[in-house]
PDB file of C-alpha atoms and ligand atoms in Angstrom:
ATOM      1  CA  MET A   1      84.833  72.625  89.298  1.00 54.00           C
ATOM      2  CA  THR A   2      88.023  73.438  87.391  1.00 68.00           C
ATOM      3  CA  ASP A   3      90.900  70.960  87.246  1.00 85.00           C
ATOM      4  CA  TYR A   4      93.163  72.872  89.584  1.00 88.00           C
ATOM      5  CA  VAL A   5      90.447  73.225  92.215  1.00 92.00           C
ATOM      6  CA  ALA A   6      89.752  69.482  92.074  1.00 93.00           C
ATOM      7  CA  ALA A   7      93.498  68.742  92.219  1.00 93.00           C
ATOM      8  CA  THR A   8      93.901  71.040  95.226  1.00 95.00           C
ATOM      9  CA  ARG A   9      91.107  69.240  97.029  1.00 96.00           C
ATOM     10  CA  VAL A  10      92.591  65.798  96.316  1.00 95.00           C
ATOM     11  CA  PHE A  11      96.008  67.008  97.520  1.00 96.00           C
ATOM     12  CA  TYR A  12      94.741  68.387 100.844  1.00 96.00           C
ATOM     13  CA  ASP A  13      92.403  65.449 101.434  1.00 96.00           C
ATOM     14  CA  ALA A  14      95.485  63.207 101.288  1.00 95.00           C
ATOM     15  CA  ILE A  15      97.677  65.211 103.661  1.00 94.00           C
ATOM     16  CA  ALA A  16      95.142  66.767 106.079  1.00 96.00           C
ATOM     17  CA  GLU A  17      96.058  64.789 109.216  1.00 94.00           C
ATOM     18  CA  ASP A  18      99.824  65.147 108.703  1.00 92.00           C
ATOM     19  CA  TYR A  19      99.543  68.830 107.760  1.00 91.00           C
ATOM     20  CA  SER A  20      97.568  69.504 110.902  1.00 92.00           C
ATOM     21  CA  ALA A  21     100.031  67.641 113.137  1.00 91.00           C
ATOM     22  CA  HIS A  22     102.958  69.432 111.490  1.00 86.00           C
ATOM     23  CA  PHE A  23     101.511  72.912 112.054  1.00 81.00           C
ATOM     24  CA  ARG A  24      99.951  72.263 115.456  1.00 78.00           C
ATOM     25  CA  SER A  25     102.979  73.585 117.354  1.00 73.00           C
ATOM     26  CA  VAL A  26     103.128  76.687 115.102  1.00 73.00           C
ATOM     27  CA  GLY A  27      99.652  77.832 116.154  1.00 68.00           C
ATOM     28  CA  ALA A  28      98.683  80.983 114.298  1.00 70.00           C
ATOM     29  CA  GLY A  29     102.334  81.622 113.432  1.00 74.00           C
ATOM     30  CA  ARG A  30     105.163  83.660 114.864  1.00 85.00           C
ATOM     31  CA  PRO A  31     105.097  87.144 116.435  1.00 89.00           C
ATOM     32  CA  LEU A  32     104.696  89.114 113.205  1.00 93.00           C
ATOM     33  CA  GLU A  33     101.850  86.904 112.013  1.00 94.00           C
ATOM     34  CA  ARG A  34     100.070  87.328 115.325  1.00 94.00           C
ATOM     35  CA  ALA A  35     100.679  91.099 115.269  1.00 96.00           C
ATOM     36  CA  VAL A  36      99.181  91.400 111.783  1.00 97.00           C
ATOM     37  CA  MET A  37      96.156  89.323 112.820  1.00 97.00           C
ATOM     38  CA  ALA A  38      95.706  91.453 115.940  1.00 97.00           C
ATOM     39  CA  ALA A  39      95.731  94.606 113.805  1.00 97.00           C
ATOM     40  CA  PHE A  40      93.255  93.015 111.380  1.00 98.00           C
ATOM     41  CA  ALA A  41      90.945  92.070 114.269  1.00 97.00           C
ATOM     42  CA  GLU A  42      91.069  95.603 115.652  1.00 95.00           C
ATOM     43  CA  PHE A  43      90.302  97.106 112.245  1.00 96.00           C
ATOM     44  CA  VAL A  44      87.343  94.742 111.740  1.00 96.00           C
ATOM     45  CA  ARG A  45      85.940  95.375 115.224  1.00 93.00           C
ATOM     46  CA  SER A  46      86.113  99.137 114.741  1.00 90.00           C
ATOM     47  CA  SER A  47      84.960  99.218 111.101  1.00 85.00           C
ATOM     48  CA  ALA A  48      81.829 100.973 109.919  1.00 66.00           C
ATOM     49  CA  GLY A  49      79.831  97.734 110.002  1.00 60.00           C
ATOM     50  CA  GLY A  50      80.667  97.321 113.691  1.00 61.00           C
ATOM     51  CA  GLY A  51      82.680  94.143 113.153  1.00 67.00           C
ATOM     52  CA  GLY A  52      80.487  91.790 111.140  1.00 89.00           C
ATOM     53  CA  GLN A  53      81.260  88.127 110.463  1.00 96.00           C
ATOM     54  CA  VAL A  54      84.705  87.087 109.285  1.00 98.00           C
ATOM     55  CA  ALA A  55      85.317  84.208 106.853  1.00 98.00           C
ATOM     56  CA  ASP A  56      88.605  82.298 107.045  1.00 98.00           C
ATOM     57  CA  LEU A  57      88.717  81.100 103.429  1.00 98.00           C
ATOM     58  CA  GLY A  58      90.892  78.045 102.863  1.00 98.00           C
ATOM     59  CA  CYS A  59      90.951  77.487 106.612  1.00 98.00           C
ATOM     60  CA  GLY A  60      92.593  74.044 106.508  1.00 97.00           C
ATOM     61  CA  PRO A  61      92.690  72.597 110.038  1.00 96.00           C
ATOM     62  CA  GLY A  62      91.317  75.836 111.504  1.00 96.00           C
ATOM     63  CA  ARG A  63      94.376  77.012 113.441  1.00 95.00           C
ATOM     64  CA  VAL A  64      93.929  80.595 112.188  1.00 96.00           C
ATOM     65  CA  THR A  65      90.137  80.407 112.566  1.00 97.00           C
ATOM     66  CA  ALA A  66      90.678  79.545 116.231  1.00 96.00           C
ATOM     67  CA  TYR A  67      93.160  82.371 116.698  1.00 96.00           C
ATOM     68  CA  LEU A  68      90.795  84.919 115.123  1.00 97.00           C
ATOM     69  CA  ASP A  69      88.037  83.622 117.417  1.00 97.00           C
ATOM     70  CA  SER A  70      90.345  84.155 120.403  1.00 96.00           C
ATOM     71  CA  LEU A  71      90.771  87.773 119.262  1.00 95.00           C
ATOM     72  CA  GLY A  72      87.045  88.309 119.698  1.00 94.00           C
ATOM     73  CA  LEU A  73      85.989  88.025 116.062  1.00 96.00           C
ATOM     74  CA  SER A  74      82.850  86.226 114.971  1.00 96.00           C
ATOM     75  CA  VAL A  75      84.547  83.853 112.532  1.00 98.00           C
ATOM     76  CA  PHE A  76      83.809  80.721 110.512  1.00 98.00           C
ATOM     77  CA  GLY A  77      86.062  78.619 108.298  1.00 98.00           C
ATOM     78  CA  LEU A  78      85.537  77.419 104.728  1.00 98.00           C
ATOM     79  CA  ASP A  79      87.634  74.929 102.790  1.00 98.00           C
ATOM     80  CA  LEU A  80      87.523  72.687  99.729  1.00 97.00           C
ATOM     81  CA  SER A  81      88.871  69.651 101.508  1.00 98.00           C
ATOM     82  CA  ALA A  82      86.492  67.403 103.459  1.00 98.00           C
ATOM     83  CA  SER A  83      89.441  65.865 105.314  1.00 98.00           C
ATOM     84  CA  MET A  84      90.756  69.276 106.357  1.00 98.00           C
ATOM     85  CA  LEU A  85      87.259  70.191 107.547  1.00 98.00           C
ATOM     86  CA  ALA A  86      87.020  66.961 109.561  1.00 98.00           C
ATOM     87  CA  VAL A  87      90.236  67.916 111.367  1.00 97.00           C
ATOM     88  CA  ALA A  88      89.088  71.512 111.851  1.00 97.00           C
ATOM     89  CA  ARG A  89      85.757  70.410 113.367  1.00 98.00           C
ATOM     90  CA  ARG A  90      87.401  67.814 115.602  1.00 97.00           C
ATOM     91  CA  GLU A  91      90.026  70.240 116.920  1.00 95.00           C
ATOM     92  CA  ASN A  92      87.723  73.266 117.231  1.00 96.00           C
ATOM     93  CA  PRO A  93      84.330  71.868 118.285  1.00 97.00           C
ATOM     94  CA  GLY A  94      82.892  75.276 119.135  1.00 95.00           C
ATOM     95  CA  LEU A  95      83.520  76.802 115.706  1.00 98.00           C
ATOM     96  CA  ARG A  96      81.646  76.587 112.392  1.00 98.00           C
ATOM     97  CA  PHE A  97      83.331  75.129 109.317  1.00 98.00           C
ATOM     98  CA  GLU A  98      81.795  74.759 105.861  1.00 98.00           C
ATOM     99  CA  GLN A  99      82.799  73.138 102.604  1.00 98.00           C
ATOM    100  CA  GLY A 100      83.033  75.241  99.459  1.00 97.00           C
ATOM    101  CA  SER A 101      85.305  77.064  97.052  1.00 97.00           C
ATOM    102  CA  MET A 102      86.365  80.605  97.732  1.00 97.00           C
ATOM    103  CA  LEU A 103      86.097  81.262  93.991  1.00 96.00           C
ATOM    104  CA  GLU A 104      82.284  80.906  94.173  1.00 96.00           C
ATOM    105  CA  LEU A 105      81.117  81.834  97.643  1.00 98.00           C
ATOM    106  CA  ASP A 106      77.571  81.029  98.670  1.00 97.00           C
ATOM    107  CA  LEU A 107      77.350  84.354 100.509  1.00 96.00           C
ATOM    108  CA  ALA A 108      75.290  87.464  99.877  1.00 96.00           C
ATOM    109  CA  ASP A 109      76.874  90.658  98.582  1.00 96.00           C
ATOM    110  CA  GLY A 110      78.266  92.818 101.386  1.00 95.00           C
ATOM    111  CA  SER A 111      77.570  90.207 104.069  1.00 95.00           C
ATOM    112  CA  LEU A 112      80.999  90.013 105.788  1.00 96.00           C
ATOM    113  CA  GLY A 113      83.048  92.335 107.983  1.00 96.00           C
ATOM    114  CA  GLY A 114      86.283  90.545 107.119  1.00 97.00           C
ATOM    115  CA  VAL A 115      87.867  87.990 104.802  1.00 98.00           C
ATOM    116  CA  VAL A 116      91.075  86.109 105.589  1.00 98.00           C
ATOM    117  CA  ALA A 117      92.879  84.038 102.948  1.00 98.00           C
ATOM    118  CA  TRP A 118      95.906  82.722 104.836  1.00 97.00           C
ATOM    119  CA  TYR A 119      98.162  80.772 102.457  1.00 97.00           C
ATOM    120  CA  SER A 120      95.095  79.650 100.534  1.00 98.00           C
ATOM    121  CA  THR A 121      95.412  81.771  97.362  1.00 98.00           C
ATOM    122  CA  ILE A 122      98.732  80.031  96.671  1.00 97.00           C
ATOM    123  CA  HIS A 123      97.179  77.400  94.396  1.00 95.00           C
ATOM    124  CA  THR A 124      95.037  79.826  92.367  1.00 96.00           C
ATOM    125  CA  PRO A 125      96.683  80.529  88.993  1.00 95.00           C
ATOM    126  CA  ASP A 126      97.603  84.143  88.207  1.00 96.00           C
ATOM    127  CA  GLU A 127      94.880  84.492  85.573  1.00 96.00           C
ATOM    128  CA  ARG A 128      92.169  83.623  88.143  1.00 96.00           C
ATOM    129  CA  LEU A 129      93.345  86.134  90.786  1.00 98.00           C
ATOM    130  CA  PRO A 130      91.336  89.112  89.432  1.00 98.00           C
ATOM    131  CA  ALA A 131      88.119  87.067  89.635  1.00 98.00           C
ATOM    132  CA  LEU A 132      89.075  85.765  93.098  1.00 98.00           C
ATOM    133  CA  PHE A 133      89.774  89.249  94.475  1.00 98.00           C
ATOM    134  CA  GLY A 134      86.528  90.443  92.858  1.00 98.00           C
ATOM    135  CA  GLU A 135      84.694  87.690  94.764  1.00 98.00           C
ATOM    136  CA  PHE A 136      86.350  88.764  98.048  1.00 98.00           C
ATOM    137  CA  LEU A 137      85.277  92.364  97.398  1.00 98.00           C
ATOM    138  CA  ARG A 138      81.715  91.292  96.545  1.00 98.00           C
ATOM    139  CA  VAL A 139      81.096  89.523  99.866  1.00 97.00           C
ATOM    140  CA  LEU A 140      82.665  92.264 102.013  1.00 97.00           C
ATOM    141  CA  ALA A 141      80.521  95.067 103.364  1.00 95.00           C
ATOM    142  CA  PRO A 142      81.731  98.600 102.630  1.00 95.00           C
ATOM    143  CA  GLY A 143      84.454  99.269 105.224  1.00 95.00           C
ATOM    144  CA  GLY A 144      85.241  95.536 105.532  1.00 96.00           C
ATOM    145  CA  TYR A 145      88.809  94.222 105.610  1.00 97.00           C
ATOM    146  CA  LEU A 146      90.758  91.586 103.690  1.00 98.00           C
ATOM    147  CA  LEU A 147      93.906  89.861 104.990  1.00 98.00           C
ATOM    148  CA  LEU A 148      96.163  87.754 102.732  1.00 98.00           C
ATOM    149  CA  GLY A 149      99.207  85.660 103.684  1.00 98.00           C
ATOM    150  CA  PHE A 150     101.509  84.083 101.089  1.00 98.00           C
ATOM    151  CA  GLN A 151     105.096  83.094 100.341  1.00 97.00           C
ATOM    152  CA  VAL A 152     107.243  85.671  98.520  1.00 98.00           C
ATOM    153  CA  GLY A 153     109.147  84.731  95.372  1.00 97.00           C
ATOM    154  CA  ASP A 154     109.053  84.308  91.628  1.00 96.00           C
ATOM    155  CA  GLU A 155     109.141  80.559  91.112  1.00 93.00           C
ATOM    156  CA  PRO A 156     106.648  77.996  92.392  1.00 92.00           C
ATOM    157  CA  ARG A 157     107.785  75.410  94.903  1.00 91.00           C
ATOM    158  CA  HIS A 158     106.866  71.920  93.775  1.00 91.00           C
ATOM    159  CA  LEU A 159     106.051  69.496  96.558  1.00 88.00           C
ATOM    160  CA  ASP A 160     106.189  65.814  95.659  1.00 91.00           C
ATOM    161  CA  GLN A 161     104.849  63.091  97.967  1.00 92.00           C
ATOM    162  CA  PRO A 162     104.596  65.245 101.117  1.00 90.00           C
ATOM    163  CA  PHE A 163     104.564  63.143 104.306  1.00 90.00           C
ATOM    164  CA  GLY A 164     104.926  60.102 102.016  1.00 91.00           C
ATOM    165  CA  HIS A 165     101.512  60.482 100.321  1.00 91.00           C
ATOM    166  CA  PRO A 166     101.325  59.831  96.550  1.00 90.00           C
ATOM    167  CA  VAL A 167     100.275  63.400  95.610  1.00 91.00           C
ATOM    168  CA  SER A 168     102.059  66.522  94.363  1.00 90.00           C
ATOM    169  CA  MET A 169     101.260  70.222  94.132  1.00 91.00           C
ATOM    170  CA  ASP A 170     102.741  73.565  93.092  1.00 89.00           C
ATOM    171  CA  PHE A 171     102.886  76.270  95.754  1.00 91.00           C
ATOM    172  CA  LEU A 172     102.874  79.622  93.945  1.00 95.00           C
ATOM    173  CA  ARG A 173     105.157  82.295  95.372  1.00 97.00           C
ATOM    174  CA  ARG A 174     104.390  85.893  94.537  1.00 98.00           C
ATOM    175  CA  ARG A 175     105.733  89.428  94.892  1.00 98.00           C
ATOM    176  CA  PRO A 176     103.671  91.726  97.145  1.00 98.00           C
ATOM    177  CA  ASP A 177     103.610  94.726  94.766  1.00 98.00           C
ATOM    178  CA  PRO A 178     101.807  93.015  91.854  1.00 98.00           C
ATOM    179  CA  ILE A 179      99.344  91.461  94.312  1.00 98.00           C
ATOM    180  CA  ALA A 180      98.728  94.902  95.824  1.00 98.00           C
ATOM    181  CA  GLY A 181      98.139  96.187  92.265  1.00 98.00           C
ATOM    182  CA  LEU A 182      95.565  93.461  91.584  1.00 98.00           C
ATOM    183  CA  LEU A 183      93.789  94.292  94.846  1.00 98.00           C
ATOM    184  CA  THR A 184      93.490  97.974  93.935  1.00 98.00           C
ATOM    185  CA  ASP A 185      92.411  97.000  90.388  1.00 98.00           C
ATOM    186  CA  ALA A 186      89.640  94.907  91.986  1.00 98.00           C
ATOM    187  CA  GLY A 187      88.434  97.962  93.933  1.00 98.00           C
ATOM    188  CA  PHE A 188      90.243  97.591  97.271  1.00 98.00           C
ATOM    189  CA  THR A 189      92.124 100.317  99.116  1.00 98.00           C
ATOM    190  CA  LEU A 190      95.484  98.993 100.280  1.00 98.00           C
ATOM    191  CA  VAL A 191      96.020  99.270 104.045  1.00 98.00           C
ATOM    192  CA  SER A 192      99.415  97.622 104.640  1.00 98.00           C
ATOM    193  CA  GLN A 193     102.104  95.401 103.171  1.00 98.00           C
ATOM    194  CA  THR A 194     104.225  93.486 105.696  1.00 97.00           C
ATOM    195  CA  VAL A 195     107.124  91.304 104.577  1.00 97.00           C
ATOM    196  CA  ARG A 196     109.281  89.301 106.928  1.00 96.00           C
ATOM    197  CA  GLU A 197     112.407  87.356 106.046  1.00 96.00           C
ATOM    198  CA  ALA A 198     112.458  83.564 105.830  1.00 94.00           C
ATOM    199  CA  ASP A 199     112.996  81.882 109.176  1.00 88.00           C
ATOM    200  CA  GLU A 200     115.569  79.277 108.171  1.00 85.00           C
ATOM    201  CA  GLU A 201     115.584  77.762 111.648  1.00 81.00           C
ATOM    202  CA  VAL A 202     112.104  76.397 110.973  1.00 79.00           C
ATOM    203  CA  GLY A 203     112.923  75.373 107.406  1.00 81.00           C
ATOM    204  CA  GLU A 204     111.357  78.276 105.520  1.00 87.00           C
ATOM    205  CA  SER A 205     112.870  78.878 102.091  1.00 89.00           C
ATOM    206  CA  SER A 206     111.165  82.183 101.248  1.00 95.00           C
ATOM    207  CA  PRO A 207     110.115  85.458 102.882  1.00 96.00           C
ATOM    208  CA  GLN A 208     106.469  85.755 103.897  1.00 96.00           C
ATOM    209  CA  ALA A 209     104.035  88.527 102.922  1.00 98.00           C
ATOM    210  CA  PHE A 210     100.922  89.723 104.754  1.00 98.00           C
ATOM    211  CA  LEU A 211      98.739  92.207 102.857  1.00 98.00           C
ATOM    212  CA  MET A 212      95.752  94.016 104.297  1.00 98.00           C
ATOM    213  CA  ALA A 213      93.181  95.873 102.205  1.00 98.00           C
ATOM    214  CA  ARG A 214      89.830  97.495 102.781  1.00 97.00           C
ATOM    215  CA  ARG A 215      86.641  97.708 100.758  1.00 97.00           C
ATOM    216  CA  PRO A 216      85.974 101.473 100.418  1.00 96.00           C
TER     217      PRO A 216
HETATM  218  C1  SAM B   1      98.421  75.785 102.738  1.00 52.34           C
HETATM  219  S1  SAM B   1      96.821  75.375 103.323  1.00 52.34           S
HETATM  220  C2  SAM B   1      96.537  76.699 104.485  1.00 52.34           C
HETATM  221  C3  SAM B   1      95.505  76.328 105.502  1.00 52.34           C
HETATM  222  C4  SAM B   1      95.280  77.372 106.604  1.00 52.34           C
HETATM  223  N1  SAM B   1      94.854  78.653 106.070  1.00 52.34           N
HETATM  224  C5  SAM B   1      96.517  77.508 107.466  1.00 52.34           C
HETATM  225  O1  SAM B   1      97.158  78.569 107.398  1.00 52.34           O
HETATM  226  O2  SAM B   1      96.855  76.546 108.152  1.00 52.34           O
HETATM  227  C6  SAM B   1      95.763  75.849 101.953  1.00 52.34           C
HETATM  228  C7  SAM B   1      94.302  75.513 102.197  1.00 52.34           C
HETATM  229  O3  SAM B   1      93.520  76.252 101.250  1.00 52.34           O
HETATM  230  C8  SAM B   1      92.498  75.422 100.774  1.00 52.34           C
HETATM  231  N2  SAM B   1      92.081  75.934  99.450  1.00 52.34           N
HETATM  232  C9  SAM B   1      92.856  76.103  98.347  1.00 52.34           C
HETATM  233  N3  SAM B   1      92.135  76.597  97.328  1.00 52.34           N
HETATM  234  C10 SAM B   1      90.864  76.757  97.808  1.00 52.34           C
HETATM  235  C11 SAM B   1      89.639  77.211  97.227  1.00 52.34           C
HETATM  236  N4  SAM B   1      89.553  77.595  95.943  1.00 52.34           N
HETATM  237  N5  SAM B   1      88.547  77.272  98.018  1.00 52.34           N
HETATM  238  C12 SAM B   1      88.591  76.861  99.323  1.00 52.34           C
HETATM  239  N6  SAM B   1      89.708  76.383  99.903  1.00 52.34           N
HETATM  240  C13 SAM B   1      90.841  76.337  99.160  1.00 52.34           C
HETATM  241  C14 SAM B   1      93.100  74.031 100.744  1.00 52.34           C
HETATM  242  O4  SAM B   1      92.133  73.000 100.721  1.00 52.34           O
HETATM  243  C15 SAM B   1      93.940  74.041 102.013  1.00 52.34           C
HETATM  244  O5  SAM B   1      93.229  73.569 103.124  1.00 52.34           O
END
């Protein structure tokens, strides 16, 4: 396991309970987030594979996993952090959650109808993104869909001692166009790029991007 993956796991193990409590009221997000997820669910259900399994990679406490389940998708969550997974299992007893890294998925080629990486690629360094997107493509069946969510910007946001815990982490912000370019370089067909402005009322400091792509 590389240093940044281990550091990410330590960070989220420390903050899992507080992170979950903080985001509980947000649910799967605001109207645009829910609209994008609804479109993703419809695409997956009507795709060539007839709507195979969906993996919520970097699922954290499982709030998005639960929302995708409520949209009728057959979904499971995967995360690095044992503490996040403990919260996810406790709060969503009917759903399946597994531990692992999305950089090396223990899944067969072409075995999924959809992949969601909702604010979970934000700790993967730029130089590892081509390999990560290649891994997403590998596990998707032809006609399967990928959905990414991430903060928009050029500079990382450094978080020190969140919720009073003695840990710190960089949150990488990115521009949608270069990410879309990396997705097409990896072999995806781009479906949509949605960007909404920062909602300052809830303390956001950057716009948010939601990219959808399809394995041809
Ligand atoms: C900002 S949280 C987002 C959690 C969830 N998707 C949500 O929207 O609430 C990022 C999550 O991604 C997970 N993560 C980061 N890198 C990962 C990797 N390489 N493999 C699996 N999980 C990862 C972290 O452990 C953490 O739970």
